[in-house]
Coordinates of C-alpha atoms in Angstrom, one line a residue:
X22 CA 0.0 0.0 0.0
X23 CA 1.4 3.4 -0.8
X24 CA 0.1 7.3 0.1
X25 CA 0.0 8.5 3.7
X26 CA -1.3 5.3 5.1
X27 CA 1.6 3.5 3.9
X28 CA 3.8 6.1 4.8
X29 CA 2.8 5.6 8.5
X30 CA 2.4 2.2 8.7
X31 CA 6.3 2.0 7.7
X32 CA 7.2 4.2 10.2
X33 CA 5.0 2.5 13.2
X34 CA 6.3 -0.9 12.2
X35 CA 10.1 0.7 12.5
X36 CA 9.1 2.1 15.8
X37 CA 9.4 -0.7 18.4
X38 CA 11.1 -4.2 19.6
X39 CA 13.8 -5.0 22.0
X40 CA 17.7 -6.6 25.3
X41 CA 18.6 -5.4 29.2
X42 CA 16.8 -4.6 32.7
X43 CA 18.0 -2.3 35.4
X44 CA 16.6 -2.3 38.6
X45 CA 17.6 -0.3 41.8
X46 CA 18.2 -2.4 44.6
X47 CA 15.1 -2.5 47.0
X48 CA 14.6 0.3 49.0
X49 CA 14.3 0.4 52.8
X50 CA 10.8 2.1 53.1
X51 CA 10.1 5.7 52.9
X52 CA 11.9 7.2 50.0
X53 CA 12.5 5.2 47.5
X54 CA 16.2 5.5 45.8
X55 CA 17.1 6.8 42.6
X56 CA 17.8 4.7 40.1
X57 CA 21.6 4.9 37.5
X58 CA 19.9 6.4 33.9
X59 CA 21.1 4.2 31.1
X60 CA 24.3 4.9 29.4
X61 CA 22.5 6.8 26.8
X62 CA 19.1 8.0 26.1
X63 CA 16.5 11.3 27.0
X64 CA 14.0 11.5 28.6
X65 CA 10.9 12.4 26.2
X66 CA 8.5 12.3 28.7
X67 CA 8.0 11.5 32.7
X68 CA 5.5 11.8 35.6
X69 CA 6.6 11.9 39.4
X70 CA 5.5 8.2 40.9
X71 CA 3.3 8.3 44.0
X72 CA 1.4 6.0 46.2
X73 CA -1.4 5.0 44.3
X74 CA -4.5 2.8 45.7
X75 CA -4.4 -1.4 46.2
X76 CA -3.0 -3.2 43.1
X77 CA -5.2 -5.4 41.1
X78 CA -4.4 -8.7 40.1
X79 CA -5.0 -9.8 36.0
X80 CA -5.6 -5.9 35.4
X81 CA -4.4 -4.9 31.9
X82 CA -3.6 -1.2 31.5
X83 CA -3.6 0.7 28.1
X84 CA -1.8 3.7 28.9
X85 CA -1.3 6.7 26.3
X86 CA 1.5 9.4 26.9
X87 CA 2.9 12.1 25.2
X88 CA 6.5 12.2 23.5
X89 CA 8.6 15.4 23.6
X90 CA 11.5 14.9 21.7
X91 CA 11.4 12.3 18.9
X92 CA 15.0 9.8 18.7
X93 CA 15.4 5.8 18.0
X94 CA 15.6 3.3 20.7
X95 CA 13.2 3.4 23.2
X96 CA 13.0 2.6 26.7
X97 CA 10.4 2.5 29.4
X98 CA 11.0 2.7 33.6
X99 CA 8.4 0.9 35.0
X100 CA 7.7 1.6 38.8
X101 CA 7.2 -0.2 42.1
X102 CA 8.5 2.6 44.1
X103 CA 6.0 2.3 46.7
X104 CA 5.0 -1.1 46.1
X105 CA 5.6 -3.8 49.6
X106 CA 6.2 -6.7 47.7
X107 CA 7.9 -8.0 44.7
X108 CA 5.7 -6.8 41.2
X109 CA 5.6 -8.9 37.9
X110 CA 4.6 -7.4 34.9
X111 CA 3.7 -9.1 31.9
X112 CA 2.2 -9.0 28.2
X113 CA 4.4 -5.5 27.7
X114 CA 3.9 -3.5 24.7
X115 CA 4.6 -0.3 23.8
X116 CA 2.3 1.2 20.3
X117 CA 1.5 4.3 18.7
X118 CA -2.2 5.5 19.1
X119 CA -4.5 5.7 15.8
X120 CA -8.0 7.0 18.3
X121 CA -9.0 5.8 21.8
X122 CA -7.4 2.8 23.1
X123 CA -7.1 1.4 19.3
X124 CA -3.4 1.6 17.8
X125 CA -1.9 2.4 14.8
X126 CA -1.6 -1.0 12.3
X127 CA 1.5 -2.6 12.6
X128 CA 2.8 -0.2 15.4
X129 CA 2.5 -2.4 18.8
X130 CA 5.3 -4.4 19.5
X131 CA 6.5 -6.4 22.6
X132 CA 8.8 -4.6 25.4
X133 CA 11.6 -7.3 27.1
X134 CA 13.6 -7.2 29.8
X135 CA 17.1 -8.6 29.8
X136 CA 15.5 -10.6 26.7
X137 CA 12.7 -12.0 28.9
X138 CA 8.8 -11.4 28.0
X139 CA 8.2 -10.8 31.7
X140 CA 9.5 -8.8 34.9
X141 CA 9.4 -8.7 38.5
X142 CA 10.1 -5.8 40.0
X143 CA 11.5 -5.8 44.1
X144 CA 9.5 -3.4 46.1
X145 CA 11.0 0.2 46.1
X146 CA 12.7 -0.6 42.9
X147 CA 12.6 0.3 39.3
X148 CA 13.3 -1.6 35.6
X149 CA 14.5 -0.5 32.6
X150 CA 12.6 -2.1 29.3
X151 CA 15.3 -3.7 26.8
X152 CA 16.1 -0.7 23.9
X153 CA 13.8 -0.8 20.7
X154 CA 14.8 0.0 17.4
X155 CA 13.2 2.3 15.3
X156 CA 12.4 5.9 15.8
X157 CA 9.8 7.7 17.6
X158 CA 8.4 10.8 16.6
X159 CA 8.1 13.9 19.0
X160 CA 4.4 15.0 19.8
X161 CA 2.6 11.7 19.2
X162 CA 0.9 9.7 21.7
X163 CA 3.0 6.7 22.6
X164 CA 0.6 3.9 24.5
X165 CA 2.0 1.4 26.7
X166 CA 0.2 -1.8 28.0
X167 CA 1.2 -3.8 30.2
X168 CA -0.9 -6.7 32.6
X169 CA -0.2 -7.3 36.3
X170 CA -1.4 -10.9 36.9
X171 CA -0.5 -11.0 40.4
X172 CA -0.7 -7.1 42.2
X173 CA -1.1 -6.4 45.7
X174 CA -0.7 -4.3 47.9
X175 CA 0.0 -0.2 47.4
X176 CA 0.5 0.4 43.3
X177 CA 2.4 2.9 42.2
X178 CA 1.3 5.3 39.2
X179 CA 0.6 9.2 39.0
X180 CA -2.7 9.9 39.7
X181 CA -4.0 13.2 38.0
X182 CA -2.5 12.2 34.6
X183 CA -4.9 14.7 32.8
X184 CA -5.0 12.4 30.4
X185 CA -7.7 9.5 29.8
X186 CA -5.9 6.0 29.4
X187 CA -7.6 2.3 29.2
X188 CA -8.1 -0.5 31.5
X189 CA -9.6 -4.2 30.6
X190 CA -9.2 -7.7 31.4
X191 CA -7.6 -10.4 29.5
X192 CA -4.4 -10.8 27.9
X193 CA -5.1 -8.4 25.3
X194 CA -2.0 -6.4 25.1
X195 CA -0.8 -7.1 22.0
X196 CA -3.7 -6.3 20.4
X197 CA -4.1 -3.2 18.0
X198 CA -7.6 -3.1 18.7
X199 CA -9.3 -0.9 21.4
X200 CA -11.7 -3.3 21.4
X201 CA -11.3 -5.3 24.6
X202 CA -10.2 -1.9 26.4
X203 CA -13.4 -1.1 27.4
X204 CA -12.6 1.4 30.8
X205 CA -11.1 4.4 31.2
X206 CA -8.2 5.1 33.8
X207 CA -7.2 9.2 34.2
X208 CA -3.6 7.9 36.0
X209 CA -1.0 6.6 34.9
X210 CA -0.1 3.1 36.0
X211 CA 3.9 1.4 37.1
X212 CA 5.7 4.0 34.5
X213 CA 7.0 7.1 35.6
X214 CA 9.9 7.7 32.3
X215 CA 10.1 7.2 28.4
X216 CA 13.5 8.0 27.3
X217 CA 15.0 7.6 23.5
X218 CA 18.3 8.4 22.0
X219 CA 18.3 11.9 20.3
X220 CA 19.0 12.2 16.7
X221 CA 22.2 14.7 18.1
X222 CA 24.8 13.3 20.6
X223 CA 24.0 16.3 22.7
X224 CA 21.3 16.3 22.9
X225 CA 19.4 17.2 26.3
X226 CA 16.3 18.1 28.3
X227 CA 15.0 19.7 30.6
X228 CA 12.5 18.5 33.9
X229 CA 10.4 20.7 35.6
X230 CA 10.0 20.2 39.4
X231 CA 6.8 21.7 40.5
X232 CA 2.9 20.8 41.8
X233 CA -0.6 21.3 40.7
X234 CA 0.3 24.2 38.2
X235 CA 2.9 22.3 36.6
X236 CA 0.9 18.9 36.6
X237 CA -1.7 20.7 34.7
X238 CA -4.9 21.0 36.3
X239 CA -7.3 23.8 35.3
X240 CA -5.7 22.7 31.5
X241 CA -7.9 20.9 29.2
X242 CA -7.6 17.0 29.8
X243 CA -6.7 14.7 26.9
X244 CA -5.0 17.8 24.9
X245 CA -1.8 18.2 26.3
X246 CA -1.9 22.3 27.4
X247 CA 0.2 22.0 30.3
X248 CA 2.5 24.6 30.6
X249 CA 5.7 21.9 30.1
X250 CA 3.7 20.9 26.9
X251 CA 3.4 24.5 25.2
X252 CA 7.5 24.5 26.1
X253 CA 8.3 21.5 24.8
X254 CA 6.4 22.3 21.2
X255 CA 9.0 25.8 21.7
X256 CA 11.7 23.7 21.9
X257 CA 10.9 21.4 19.0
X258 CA 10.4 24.0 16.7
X259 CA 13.3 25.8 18.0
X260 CA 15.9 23.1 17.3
X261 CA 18.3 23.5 19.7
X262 CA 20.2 21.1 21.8
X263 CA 17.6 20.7 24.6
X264 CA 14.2 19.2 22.9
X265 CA 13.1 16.7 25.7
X266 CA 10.7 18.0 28.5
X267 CA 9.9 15.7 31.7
X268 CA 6.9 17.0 33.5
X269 CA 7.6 16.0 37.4
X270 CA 4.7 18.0 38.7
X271 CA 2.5 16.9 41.9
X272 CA -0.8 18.4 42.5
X273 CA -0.3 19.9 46.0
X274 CA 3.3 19.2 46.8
X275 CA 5.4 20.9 48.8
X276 CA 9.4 21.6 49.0
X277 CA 9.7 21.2 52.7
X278 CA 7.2 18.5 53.9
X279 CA 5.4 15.4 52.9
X280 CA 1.5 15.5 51.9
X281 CA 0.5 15.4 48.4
X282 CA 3.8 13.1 47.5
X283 CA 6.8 13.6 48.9
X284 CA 8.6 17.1 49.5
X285 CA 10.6 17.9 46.2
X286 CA 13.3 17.9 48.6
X287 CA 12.9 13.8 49.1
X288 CA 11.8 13.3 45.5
X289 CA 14.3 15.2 43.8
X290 CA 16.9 12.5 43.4
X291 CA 14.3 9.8 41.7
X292 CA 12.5 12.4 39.6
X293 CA 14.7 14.6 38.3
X294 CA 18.7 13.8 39.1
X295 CA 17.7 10.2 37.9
X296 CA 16.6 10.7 34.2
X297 CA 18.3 10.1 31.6
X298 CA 19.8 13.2 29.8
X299 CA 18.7 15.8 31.8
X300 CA 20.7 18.9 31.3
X301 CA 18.1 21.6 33.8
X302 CA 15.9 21.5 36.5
X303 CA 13.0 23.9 36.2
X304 CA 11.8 24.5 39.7
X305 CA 8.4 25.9 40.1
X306 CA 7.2 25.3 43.6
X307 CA 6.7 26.9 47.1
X308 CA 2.3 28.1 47.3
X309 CA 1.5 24.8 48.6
X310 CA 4.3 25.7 51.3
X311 CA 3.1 29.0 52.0
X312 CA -0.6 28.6 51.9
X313 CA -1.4 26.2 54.4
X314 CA -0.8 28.2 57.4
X315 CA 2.2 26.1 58.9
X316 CA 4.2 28.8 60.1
X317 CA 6.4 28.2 57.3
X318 CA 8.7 31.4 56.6
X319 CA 10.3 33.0 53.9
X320 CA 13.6 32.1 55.3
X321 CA 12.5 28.6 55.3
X322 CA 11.3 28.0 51.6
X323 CA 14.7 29.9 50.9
X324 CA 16.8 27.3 52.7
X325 CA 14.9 24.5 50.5
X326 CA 15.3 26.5 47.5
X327 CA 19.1 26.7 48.0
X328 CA 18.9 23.0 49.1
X329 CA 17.7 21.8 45.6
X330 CA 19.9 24.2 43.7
X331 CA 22.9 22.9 45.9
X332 CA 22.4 19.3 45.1
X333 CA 21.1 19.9 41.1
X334 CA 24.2 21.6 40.9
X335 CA 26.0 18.8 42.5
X336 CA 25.1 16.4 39.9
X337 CA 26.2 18.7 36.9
X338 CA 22.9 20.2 36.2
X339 CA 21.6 24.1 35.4
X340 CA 18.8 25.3 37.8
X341 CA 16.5 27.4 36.5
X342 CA 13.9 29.1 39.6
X343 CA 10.6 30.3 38.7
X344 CA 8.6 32.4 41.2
X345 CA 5.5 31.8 42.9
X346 CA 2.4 33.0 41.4
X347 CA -0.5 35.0 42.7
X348 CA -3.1 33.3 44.2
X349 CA -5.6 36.1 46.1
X350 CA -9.4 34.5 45.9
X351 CA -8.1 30.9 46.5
X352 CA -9.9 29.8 50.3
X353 CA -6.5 30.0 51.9
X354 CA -5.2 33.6 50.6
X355 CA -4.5 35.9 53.6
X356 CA -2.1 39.2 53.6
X357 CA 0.6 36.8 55.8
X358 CA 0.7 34.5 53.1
X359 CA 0.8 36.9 50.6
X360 CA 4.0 38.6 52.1
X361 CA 5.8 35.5 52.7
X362 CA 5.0 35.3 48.5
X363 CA 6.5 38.5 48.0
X364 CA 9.5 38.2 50.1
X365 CA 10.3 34.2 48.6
X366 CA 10.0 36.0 45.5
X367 CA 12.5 39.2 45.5
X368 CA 14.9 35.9 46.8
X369 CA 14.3 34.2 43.4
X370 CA 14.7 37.1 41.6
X371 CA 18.1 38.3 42.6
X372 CA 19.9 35.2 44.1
X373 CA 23.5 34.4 42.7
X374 CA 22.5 30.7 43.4
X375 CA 20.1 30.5 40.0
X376 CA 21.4 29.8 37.0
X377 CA 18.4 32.1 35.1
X378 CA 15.3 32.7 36.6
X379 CA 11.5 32.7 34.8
X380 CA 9.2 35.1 36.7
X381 CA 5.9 33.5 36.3
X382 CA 4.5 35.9 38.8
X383 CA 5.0 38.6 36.3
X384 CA 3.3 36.9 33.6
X385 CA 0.2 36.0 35.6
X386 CA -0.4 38.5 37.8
X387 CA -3.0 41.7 37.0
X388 CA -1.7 45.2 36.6
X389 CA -4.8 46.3 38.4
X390 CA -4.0 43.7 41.4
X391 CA -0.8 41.6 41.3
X392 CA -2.1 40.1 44.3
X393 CA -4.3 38.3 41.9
X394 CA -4.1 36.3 38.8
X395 CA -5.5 37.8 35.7
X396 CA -8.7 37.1 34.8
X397 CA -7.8 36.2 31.3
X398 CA -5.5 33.5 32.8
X399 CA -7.7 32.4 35.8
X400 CA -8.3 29.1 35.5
X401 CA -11.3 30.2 37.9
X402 CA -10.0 29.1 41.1
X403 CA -7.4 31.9 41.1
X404 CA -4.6 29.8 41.5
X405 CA -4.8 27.6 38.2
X406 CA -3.9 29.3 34.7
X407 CA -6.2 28.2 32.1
X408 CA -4.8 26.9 28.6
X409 CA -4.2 30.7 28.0
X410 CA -2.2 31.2 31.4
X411 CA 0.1 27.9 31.0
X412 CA 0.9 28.8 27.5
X413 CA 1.7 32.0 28.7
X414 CA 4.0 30.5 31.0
X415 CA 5.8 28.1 28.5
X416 CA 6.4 31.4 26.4
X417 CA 8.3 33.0 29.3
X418 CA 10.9 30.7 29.8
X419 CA 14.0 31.4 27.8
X420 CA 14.9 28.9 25.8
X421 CA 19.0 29.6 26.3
X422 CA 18.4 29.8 29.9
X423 CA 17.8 25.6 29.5
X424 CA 21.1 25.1 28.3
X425 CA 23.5 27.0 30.6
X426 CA 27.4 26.8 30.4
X427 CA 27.7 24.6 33.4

């Protein structure tokens, strides 16, 4: 068959197969450790692994995420970070989508570990799926399905994925058809990385470290507005060295303390100083801190600040520091909070410690009140951009500042 339809049936049946697992030795309990990134490789896209609910045993997932950089050889991380007991995953494919859960002819192929069809996974650990030949395109929805025939216990996904993905019984992975995926799922299930080798040995990317904002919400589901979305299209069509964009947001996290996830000060070695090519940390975090009436100061979100900075820096990476947003007319907005904002905030601006820093808070905020979010960006909660704000956002950051000297 010739004409576009040909076209990308050659290129989905290019796109996948597979040799060699890596996992992290179990983990003690509470924070799971990062894992070594394969020798080579980018991360094209990523979601911070939590606690989900109990895992189900013989559930199939059919799970559909976004590339950001396009390269040859991919490889999946699948997750039992905060699993209790051993996970074995089976039936692994990885397909590009045609609609729904149904996949493009020819696309789905079989992901192996080591060479073997199935994996087990200790508890607190992570595996690396064997390399696949072929080449994947940026901006197209890669789906992965896997089966757990034996789960228990606490799973480990991403829960507001923002994104609808597919759940069904049977062995039905390898199928192209949606058919059998009759449920929808909006988390993502045991994968928390993508990564493929860039067309350009330097190739890089960047991983933004952040919460609700930055995992989206108050964006339109299913069309991939997020504010790390709208930058990584800027950094496709740009060119340049950094293309890949991992999104490592957590609706409601903190830096400092545990609640919604862990602190980005416990996470910060799994998600972010663990994926592969990673050349900047974007970090884009602090109102959950400051809202919630803790007694948290501005001298102590400056402490984590330099923390993360300190240790990104550590590990070879660029930091760039984004400030907090307005947030007056959420519930918890009070003129305390609002000044701990301001003062965290003329810190980001002019500290040394930065490699660039994206003022956010400029973007968003109203002339009229910048102790408010525009109305044109309100997401109408007052703390959430709409698709306007977070492309607003992505057209802030500098696109240099993500490749630094260091």
């Amino acid at each position: 068959m010739t004409g576009r339809f040909g076209r990308c049936r050659r290129i989905a049946a290019a796109l996948l197969t597979a040799v060699a697992c890596q996992s992290a030795p179990p983990a003690g309990a509470a924070t799971p450790p990062a894992t070594p990134a394969p020798a080579f490789g980018v991360v094209t896209w990523a979601a911070s692994a939590d606690r989900m609910g109990e895992g189900t045993a013989g559930q199939g997932y059919r799970l559909v995420v976004r590339t950001s950089t396009g390269g040859s050889d991919l490889r999946v991380r699948f997750t039992n970070a905060f699993g209790d007991r051993p996970l074995t995953l089976d039936g692994v494919h990885a397909g590009l989508r045609a609609q729904g859960a149904a996949l493009r002819p020819g696309s789905n192929r079989r992901l192996t570990f080591g060479g073997a069809r199935t994996v087990t996974v200790p508890a607190g650990a992570v595996a690396w799926s064997d390399p696949l030949p072929g080449r994947v395109p940026a901006g197209t929805d890669l789906v992965i399905s896997l089966r757990t025939p034996d789960a228990a216990g606490p799973a480990t996904g991403h829960w507001m994925a923002m994104q609808t993905s597919y759940t069904g019984q049977g062995e039905h992975t390898g199928e192209e058809s949606g058919t059998n995926w009759t449920r929808t799922t909006g988390s993502w299930w045991y994968i928390d990385s993508v990564t493929v080798r860039p067309s350009r040995p330097a190739g890089g990317a960047v991983v933004a470290l952040g919460d609700s904002l930055t995992d989206g919400w108050q964006s339109t589901a299913d069309l991939n507005r997020r504010w790390p979305d709208y930058l990584a299209r800027r950094l496709t069509a740009a060119g340049g060295a950094v293309r890949g964009v991992g999104n490592e947001g957590v609706s409601g996290n903190r830096i400092l303390t545990d609640g919604a996830g862990q602190a980005a000060l416990r996470r910060l070695d799994r998600d972010v100083l663990s994926q592969p090519g990673v050349r900047t940390v974007l970090l884009f975090e602090g109102v959950n801190d400051l809202k919630a009436h803790t007694g948290v100061t501005a001298a102590d979100l400056v402490a984590g600040y330099r923390e993360i900075a300190r240790r990104a820096h550590a590990a070879g990476l660029c930091v760039v520091a984004a400030t907090v947003g307005p947030f007056k007319g959420w519930p918890e907005w009070d003129p305390a909070a609002e000044a701990v904002r301001q003062e965290v905030n003329r810190f980001l601006r002019d500290s040394p410690e930065f490699d660039a820093v994206t003022d956010f808070d400029r973007v968003l905020r109203s002339p009229y009140d910048p102790e408010r979010m525009l109305p044109f960006f309100d997401g109408g909660d007052h703390i959430h951009p709409n698709d306007k704000g977070m492309q607003a956002m992505a057209d802030a950051v500098g696109l240099d500042s993500l490749d630094c000297a260091r």
